[in-house]
PDB file of C-alpha atoms in Angstrom:
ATOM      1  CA  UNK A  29      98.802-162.675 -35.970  1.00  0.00           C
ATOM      2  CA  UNK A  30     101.451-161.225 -33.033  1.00  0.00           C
ATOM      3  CA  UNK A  31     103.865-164.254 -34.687  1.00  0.00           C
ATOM      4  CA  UNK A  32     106.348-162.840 -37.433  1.00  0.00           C
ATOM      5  CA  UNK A  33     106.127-165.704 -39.580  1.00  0.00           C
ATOM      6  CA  UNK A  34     102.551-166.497 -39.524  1.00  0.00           C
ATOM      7  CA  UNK A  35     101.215-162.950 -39.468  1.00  0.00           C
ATOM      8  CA  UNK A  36     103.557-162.645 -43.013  1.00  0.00           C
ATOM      9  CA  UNK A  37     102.112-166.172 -43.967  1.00  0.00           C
ATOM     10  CA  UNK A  38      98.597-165.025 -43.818  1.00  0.00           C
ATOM     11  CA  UNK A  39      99.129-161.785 -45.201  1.00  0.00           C
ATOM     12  CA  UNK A  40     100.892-163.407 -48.536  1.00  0.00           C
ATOM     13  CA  UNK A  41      97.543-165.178 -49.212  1.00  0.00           C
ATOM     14  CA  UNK A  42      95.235-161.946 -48.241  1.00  0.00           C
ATOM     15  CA  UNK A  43      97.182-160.411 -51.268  1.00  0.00           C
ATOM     16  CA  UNK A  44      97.196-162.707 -53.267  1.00  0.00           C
ATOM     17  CA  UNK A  45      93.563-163.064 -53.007  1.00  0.00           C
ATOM     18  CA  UNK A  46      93.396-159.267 -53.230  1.00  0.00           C
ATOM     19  CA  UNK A  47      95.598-159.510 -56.360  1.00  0.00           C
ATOM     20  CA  UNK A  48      94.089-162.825 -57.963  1.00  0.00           C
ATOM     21  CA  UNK A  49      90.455-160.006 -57.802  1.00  0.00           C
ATOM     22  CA  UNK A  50      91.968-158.976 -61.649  1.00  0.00           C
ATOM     23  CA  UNK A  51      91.983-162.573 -62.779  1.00  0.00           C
ATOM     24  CA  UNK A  52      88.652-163.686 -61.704  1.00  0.00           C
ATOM     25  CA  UNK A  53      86.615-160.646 -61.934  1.00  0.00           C
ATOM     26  CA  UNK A  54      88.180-158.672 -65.156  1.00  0.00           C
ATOM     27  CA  UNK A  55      89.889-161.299 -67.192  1.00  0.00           C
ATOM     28  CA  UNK A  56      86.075-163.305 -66.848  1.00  0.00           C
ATOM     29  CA  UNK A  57      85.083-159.832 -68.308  1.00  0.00           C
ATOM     30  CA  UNK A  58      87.217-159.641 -70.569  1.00  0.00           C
ATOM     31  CA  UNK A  59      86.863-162.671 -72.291  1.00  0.00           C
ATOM     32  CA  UNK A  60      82.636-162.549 -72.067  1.00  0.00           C
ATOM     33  CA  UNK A  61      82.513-158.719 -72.870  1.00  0.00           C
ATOM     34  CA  UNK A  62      85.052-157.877 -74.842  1.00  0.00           C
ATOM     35  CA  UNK A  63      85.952-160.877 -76.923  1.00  0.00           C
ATOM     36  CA  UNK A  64      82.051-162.145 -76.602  1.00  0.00           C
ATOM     37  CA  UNK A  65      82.822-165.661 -75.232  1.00  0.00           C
ATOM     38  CA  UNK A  66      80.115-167.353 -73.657  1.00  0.00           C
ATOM     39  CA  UNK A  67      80.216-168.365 -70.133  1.00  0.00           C
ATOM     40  CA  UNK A  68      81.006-172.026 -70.862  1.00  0.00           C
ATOM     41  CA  UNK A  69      83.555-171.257 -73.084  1.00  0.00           C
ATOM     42  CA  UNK A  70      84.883-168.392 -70.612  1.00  0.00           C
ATOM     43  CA  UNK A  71      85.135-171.213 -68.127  1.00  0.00           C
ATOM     44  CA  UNK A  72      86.911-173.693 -70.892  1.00  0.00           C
ATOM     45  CA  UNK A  73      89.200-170.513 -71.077  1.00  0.00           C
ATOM     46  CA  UNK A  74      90.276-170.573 -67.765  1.00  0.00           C
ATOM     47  CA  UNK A  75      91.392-173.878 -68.157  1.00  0.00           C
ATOM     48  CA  UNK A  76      95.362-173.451 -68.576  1.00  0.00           C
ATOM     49  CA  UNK A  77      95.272-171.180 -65.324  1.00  0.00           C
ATOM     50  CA  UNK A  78      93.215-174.001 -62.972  1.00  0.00           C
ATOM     51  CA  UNK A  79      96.115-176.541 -63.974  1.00  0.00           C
ATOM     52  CA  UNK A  80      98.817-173.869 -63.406  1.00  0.00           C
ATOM     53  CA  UNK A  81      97.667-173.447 -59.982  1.00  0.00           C
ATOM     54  CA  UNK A  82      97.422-177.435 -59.130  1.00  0.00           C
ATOM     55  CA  UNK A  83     100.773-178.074 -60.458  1.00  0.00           C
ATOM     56  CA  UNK A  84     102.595-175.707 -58.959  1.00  0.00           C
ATOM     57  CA  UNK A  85     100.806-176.365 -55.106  1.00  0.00           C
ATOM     58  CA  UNK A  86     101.666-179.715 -55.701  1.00  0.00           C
ATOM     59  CA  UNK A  87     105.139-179.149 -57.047  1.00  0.00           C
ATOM     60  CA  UNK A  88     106.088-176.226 -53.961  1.00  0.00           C
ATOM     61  CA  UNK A  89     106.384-180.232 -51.662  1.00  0.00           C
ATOM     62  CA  UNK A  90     109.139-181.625 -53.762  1.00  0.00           C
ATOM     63  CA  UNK A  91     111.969-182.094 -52.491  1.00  0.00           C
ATOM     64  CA  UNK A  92     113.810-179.153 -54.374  1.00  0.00           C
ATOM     65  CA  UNK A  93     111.273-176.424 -53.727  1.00  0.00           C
ATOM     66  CA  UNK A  94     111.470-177.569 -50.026  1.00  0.00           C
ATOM     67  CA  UNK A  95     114.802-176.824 -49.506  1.00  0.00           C
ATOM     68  CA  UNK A  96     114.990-173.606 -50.681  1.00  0.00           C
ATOM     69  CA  UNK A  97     112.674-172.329 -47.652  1.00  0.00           C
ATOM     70  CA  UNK A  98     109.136-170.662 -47.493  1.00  0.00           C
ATOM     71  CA  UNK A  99     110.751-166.933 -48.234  1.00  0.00           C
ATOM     72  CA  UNK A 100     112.202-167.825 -51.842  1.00  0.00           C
ATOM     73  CA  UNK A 101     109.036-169.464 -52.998  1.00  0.00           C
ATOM     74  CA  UNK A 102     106.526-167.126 -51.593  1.00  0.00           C
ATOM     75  CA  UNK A 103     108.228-164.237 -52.734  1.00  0.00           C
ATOM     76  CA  UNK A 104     108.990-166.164 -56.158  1.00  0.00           C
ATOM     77  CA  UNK A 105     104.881-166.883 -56.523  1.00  0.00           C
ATOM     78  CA  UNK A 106     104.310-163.127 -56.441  1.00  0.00           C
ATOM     79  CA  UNK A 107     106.375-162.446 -58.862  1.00  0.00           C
ATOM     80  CA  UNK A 108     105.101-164.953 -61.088  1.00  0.00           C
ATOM     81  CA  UNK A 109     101.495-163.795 -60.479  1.00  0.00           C
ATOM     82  CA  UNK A 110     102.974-159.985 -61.145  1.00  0.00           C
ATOM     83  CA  UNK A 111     104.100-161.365 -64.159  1.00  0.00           C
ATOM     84  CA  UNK A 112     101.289-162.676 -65.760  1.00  0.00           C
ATOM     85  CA  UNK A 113      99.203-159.633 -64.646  1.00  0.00           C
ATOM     86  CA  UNK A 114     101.877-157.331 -66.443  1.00  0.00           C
ATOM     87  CA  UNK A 115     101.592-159.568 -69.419  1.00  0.00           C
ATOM     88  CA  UNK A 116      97.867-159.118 -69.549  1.00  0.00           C
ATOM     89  CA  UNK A 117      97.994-155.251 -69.607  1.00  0.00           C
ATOM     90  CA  UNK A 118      98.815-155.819 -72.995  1.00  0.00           C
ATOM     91  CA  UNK A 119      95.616-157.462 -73.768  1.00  0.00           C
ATOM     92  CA  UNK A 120      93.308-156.119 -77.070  1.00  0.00           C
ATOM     93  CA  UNK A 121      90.269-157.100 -78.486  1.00  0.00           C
ATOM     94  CA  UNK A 122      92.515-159.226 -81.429  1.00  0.00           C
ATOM     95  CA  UNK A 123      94.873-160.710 -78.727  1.00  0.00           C
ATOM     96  CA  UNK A 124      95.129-164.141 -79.508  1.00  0.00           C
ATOM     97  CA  UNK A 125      93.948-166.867 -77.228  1.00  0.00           C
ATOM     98  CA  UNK A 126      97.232-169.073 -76.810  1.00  0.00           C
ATOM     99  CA  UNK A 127      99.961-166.543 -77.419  1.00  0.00           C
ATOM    100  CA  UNK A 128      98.579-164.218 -75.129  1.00  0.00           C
ATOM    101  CA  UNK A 129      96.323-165.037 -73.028  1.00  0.00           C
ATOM    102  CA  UNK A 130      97.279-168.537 -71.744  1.00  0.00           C
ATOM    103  CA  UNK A 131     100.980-167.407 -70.949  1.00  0.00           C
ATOM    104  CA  UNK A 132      99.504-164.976 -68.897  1.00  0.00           C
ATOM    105  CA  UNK A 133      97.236-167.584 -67.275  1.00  0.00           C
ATOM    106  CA  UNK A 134      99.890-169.763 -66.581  1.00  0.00           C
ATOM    107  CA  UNK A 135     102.732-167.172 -64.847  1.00  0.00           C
ATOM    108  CA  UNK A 136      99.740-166.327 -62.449  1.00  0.00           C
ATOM    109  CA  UNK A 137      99.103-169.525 -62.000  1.00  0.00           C
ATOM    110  CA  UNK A 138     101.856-170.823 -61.318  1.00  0.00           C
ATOM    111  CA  UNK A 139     102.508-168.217 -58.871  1.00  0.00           C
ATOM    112  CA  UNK A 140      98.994-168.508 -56.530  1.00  0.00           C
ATOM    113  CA  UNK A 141     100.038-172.017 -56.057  1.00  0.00           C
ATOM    114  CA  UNK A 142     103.520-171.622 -55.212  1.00  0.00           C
ATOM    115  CA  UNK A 143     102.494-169.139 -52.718  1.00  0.00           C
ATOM    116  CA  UNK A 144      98.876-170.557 -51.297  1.00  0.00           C
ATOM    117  CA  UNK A 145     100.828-173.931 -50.803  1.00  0.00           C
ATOM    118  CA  UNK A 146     103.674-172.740 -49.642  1.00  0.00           C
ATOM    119  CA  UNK A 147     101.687-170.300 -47.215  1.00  0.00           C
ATOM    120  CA  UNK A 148      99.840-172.904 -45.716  1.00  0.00           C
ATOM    121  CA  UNK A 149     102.807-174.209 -43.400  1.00  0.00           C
ATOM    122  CA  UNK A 150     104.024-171.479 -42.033  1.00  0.00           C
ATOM    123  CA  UNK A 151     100.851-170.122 -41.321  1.00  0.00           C
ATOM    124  CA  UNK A 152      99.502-173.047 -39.137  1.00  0.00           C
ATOM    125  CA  UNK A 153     102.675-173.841 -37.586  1.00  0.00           C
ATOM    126  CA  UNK A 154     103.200-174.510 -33.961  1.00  0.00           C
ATOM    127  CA  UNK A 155      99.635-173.708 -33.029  1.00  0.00           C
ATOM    128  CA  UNK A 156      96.973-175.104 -31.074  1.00  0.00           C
ATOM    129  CA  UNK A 157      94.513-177.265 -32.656  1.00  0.00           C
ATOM    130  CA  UNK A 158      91.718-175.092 -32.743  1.00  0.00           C
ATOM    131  CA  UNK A 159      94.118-171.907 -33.466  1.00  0.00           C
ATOM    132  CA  UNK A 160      95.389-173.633 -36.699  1.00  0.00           C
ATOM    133  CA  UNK A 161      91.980-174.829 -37.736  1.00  0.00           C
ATOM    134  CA  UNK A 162      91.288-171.330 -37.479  1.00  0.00           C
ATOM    135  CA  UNK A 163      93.552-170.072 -39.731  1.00  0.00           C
ATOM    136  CA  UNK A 164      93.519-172.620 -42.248  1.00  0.00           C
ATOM    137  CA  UNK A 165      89.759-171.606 -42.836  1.00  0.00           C
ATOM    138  CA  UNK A 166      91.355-168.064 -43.161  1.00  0.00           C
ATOM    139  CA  UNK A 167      93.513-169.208 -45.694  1.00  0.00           C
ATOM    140  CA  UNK A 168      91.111-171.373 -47.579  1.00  0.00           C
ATOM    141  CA  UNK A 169      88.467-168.569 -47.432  1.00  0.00           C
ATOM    142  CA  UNK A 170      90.799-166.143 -48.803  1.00  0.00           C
ATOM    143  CA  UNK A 171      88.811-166.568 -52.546  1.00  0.00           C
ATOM    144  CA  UNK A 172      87.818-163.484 -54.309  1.00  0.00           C
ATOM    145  CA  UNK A 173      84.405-163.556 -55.581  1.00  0.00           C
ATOM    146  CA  UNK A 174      83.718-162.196 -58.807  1.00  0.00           C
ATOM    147  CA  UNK A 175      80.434-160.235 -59.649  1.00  0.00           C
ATOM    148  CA  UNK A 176      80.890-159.515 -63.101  1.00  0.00           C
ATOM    149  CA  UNK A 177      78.074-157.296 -63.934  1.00  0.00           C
ATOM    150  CA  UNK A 178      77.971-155.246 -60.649  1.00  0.00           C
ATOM    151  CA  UNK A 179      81.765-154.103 -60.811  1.00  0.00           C
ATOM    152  CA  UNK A 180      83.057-153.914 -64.574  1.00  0.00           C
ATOM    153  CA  UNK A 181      82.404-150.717 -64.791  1.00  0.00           C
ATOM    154  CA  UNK A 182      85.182-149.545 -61.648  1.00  0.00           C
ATOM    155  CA  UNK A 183      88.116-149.310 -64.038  1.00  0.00           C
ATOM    156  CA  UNK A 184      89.098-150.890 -67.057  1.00  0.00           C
ATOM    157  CA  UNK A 185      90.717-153.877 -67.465  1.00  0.00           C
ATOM    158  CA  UNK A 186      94.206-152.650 -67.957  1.00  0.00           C
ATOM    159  CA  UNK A 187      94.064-150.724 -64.933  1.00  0.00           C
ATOM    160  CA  UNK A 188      92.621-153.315 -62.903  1.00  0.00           C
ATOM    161  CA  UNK A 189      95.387-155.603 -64.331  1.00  0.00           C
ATOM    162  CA  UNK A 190      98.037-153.697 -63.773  1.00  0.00           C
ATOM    163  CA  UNK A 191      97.046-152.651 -60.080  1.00  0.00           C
ATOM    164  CA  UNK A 192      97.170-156.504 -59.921  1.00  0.00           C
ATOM    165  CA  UNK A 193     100.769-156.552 -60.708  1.00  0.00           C
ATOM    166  CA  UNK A 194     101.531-153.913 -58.270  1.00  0.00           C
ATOM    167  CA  UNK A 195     100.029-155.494 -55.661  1.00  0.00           C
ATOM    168  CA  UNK A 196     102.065-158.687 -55.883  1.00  0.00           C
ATOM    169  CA  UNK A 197     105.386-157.070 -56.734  1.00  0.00           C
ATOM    170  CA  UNK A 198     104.303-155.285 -53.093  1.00  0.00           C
ATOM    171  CA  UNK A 199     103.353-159.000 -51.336  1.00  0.00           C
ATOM    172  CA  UNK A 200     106.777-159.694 -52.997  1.00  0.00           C
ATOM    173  CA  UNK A 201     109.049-157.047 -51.577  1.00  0.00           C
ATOM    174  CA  UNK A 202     106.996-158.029 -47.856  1.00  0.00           C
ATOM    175  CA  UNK A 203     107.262-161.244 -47.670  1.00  0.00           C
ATOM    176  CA  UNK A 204     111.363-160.662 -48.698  1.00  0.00           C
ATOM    177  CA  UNK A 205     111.640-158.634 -46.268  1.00  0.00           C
ATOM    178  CA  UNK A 206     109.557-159.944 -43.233  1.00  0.00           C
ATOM    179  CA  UNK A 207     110.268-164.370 -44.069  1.00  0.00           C
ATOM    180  CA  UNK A 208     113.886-165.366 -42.304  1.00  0.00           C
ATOM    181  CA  UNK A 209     115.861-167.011 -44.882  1.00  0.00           C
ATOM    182  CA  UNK A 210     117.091-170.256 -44.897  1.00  0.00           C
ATOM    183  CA  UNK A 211     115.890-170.411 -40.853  1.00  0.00           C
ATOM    184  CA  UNK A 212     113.223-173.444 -40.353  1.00  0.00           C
ATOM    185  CA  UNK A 213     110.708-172.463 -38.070  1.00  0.00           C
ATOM    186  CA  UNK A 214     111.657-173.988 -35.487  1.00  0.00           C
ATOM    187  CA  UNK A 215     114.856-172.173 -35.379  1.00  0.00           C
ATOM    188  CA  UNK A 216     112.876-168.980 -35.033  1.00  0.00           C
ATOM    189  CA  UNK A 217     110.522-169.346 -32.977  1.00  0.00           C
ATOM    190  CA  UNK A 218     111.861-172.137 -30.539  1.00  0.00           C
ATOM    191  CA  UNK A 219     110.502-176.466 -31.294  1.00  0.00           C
ATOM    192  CA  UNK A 220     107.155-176.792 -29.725  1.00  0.00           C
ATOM    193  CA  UNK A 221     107.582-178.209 -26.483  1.00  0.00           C
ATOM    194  CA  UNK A 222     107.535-182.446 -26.628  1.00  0.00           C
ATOM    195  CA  UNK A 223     107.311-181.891 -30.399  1.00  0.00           C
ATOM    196  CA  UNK A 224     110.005-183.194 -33.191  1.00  0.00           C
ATOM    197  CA  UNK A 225     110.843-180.562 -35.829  1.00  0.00           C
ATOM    198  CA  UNK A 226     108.893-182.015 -38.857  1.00  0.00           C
ATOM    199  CA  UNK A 227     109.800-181.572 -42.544  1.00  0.00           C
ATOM    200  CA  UNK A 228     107.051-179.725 -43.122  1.00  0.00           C
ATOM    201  CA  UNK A 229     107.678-177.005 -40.317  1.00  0.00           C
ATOM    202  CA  UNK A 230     111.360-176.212 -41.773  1.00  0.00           C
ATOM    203  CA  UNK A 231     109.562-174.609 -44.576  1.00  0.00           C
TER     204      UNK A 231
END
């Protein structure tokens, strides 16, 4: 965590973990509670938001989004994912399902795999075996886990959702600040001794 660029890496995925809490936990109520969708169909719900996420990890490794540098699309993700949360203050009881909901689902999505994916990289770069197996299980374990009944009653969901936002427009304005731009990491921090700068470390 001493390293610049990892220590950032890892803390982009703690918030957005710590942000993505809104999504799981109150959107899940939400949609059960307040709109009195069953827990199948809550799932089915959640649908647009699951793909969101896949497309964009998978996406961040073309070869566009790789030239632009970890920076841009880390700190792009969390404004995505501040995006959608802002859009889902607006949520009512009569919101409708695909006009306001799923766009919502799909800016955070799109965002929490543009920065998990991009994360990952920079976060396990030039480290030991065992170190970067370390923090790879960091970053994999960094899941909420929603308990529906126990916490619903913190805050509502507007609150919840907005504090959401703040939190990534925060993640957003660190990693900004903290990611070099345009520098691979191996211009940073120096090639790994008997190691060839790899395409995936310039990110």
């Amino acid at each position: 965590m001493l390293d610049r660029v990892r220590g950032t890496a890892l803390a982009a995925v703690f918030i957005t973990g710590t942000g993505m809490f809104g999504v799981f936990l109150f959107l899940t109520y939400y949609l059960q509670h307040t709109r009195g969708y069953s827990p199948a169909k809550t799932g089915l719900a959640f649908m647009p938001m699951s793909g969101s996420i896949v497309l964009s990890a998978i996406g961040s490794g073309t070869g566009l989004f790789r030239r632009l540098g970890a920076r841009p699309r880390i700190t792009g993700g969390m404004l995505l994912a501040a995006a959608g949360m802002a859009w889902m203050t607006d949520l009512s009881p009569d919101s409708a399902y695909v006009v306001d909901i799923v766009p919502a689902q799909v800016a955070t999505g799109l965002g929490m795999g543009l920065i998990t994916a991009t994360a990952m990289n920079p976060g396990t770069a030039l480290m030991s075996t065992l170190a970067a197996g370390s923090a790879a299980a960091y970053l994999a374990g960094r899941r909420p886990t929603p308990d529906v009944e126990a916490r619903a009653a913190l805050a509502s969901c507007h609150t919840v959702f907005t504090a959401s936002a703040v939190i990534f427009v925060a993640g957003a304005v660190l990693t900004f600040l903290m990611l070099p731009g345009g520098l691979s990491v191996e211009r940073v921090h120096g090639a790994h001794p008997g190691r060839r700068p790899s395409g995936a470390a310039r990110d």
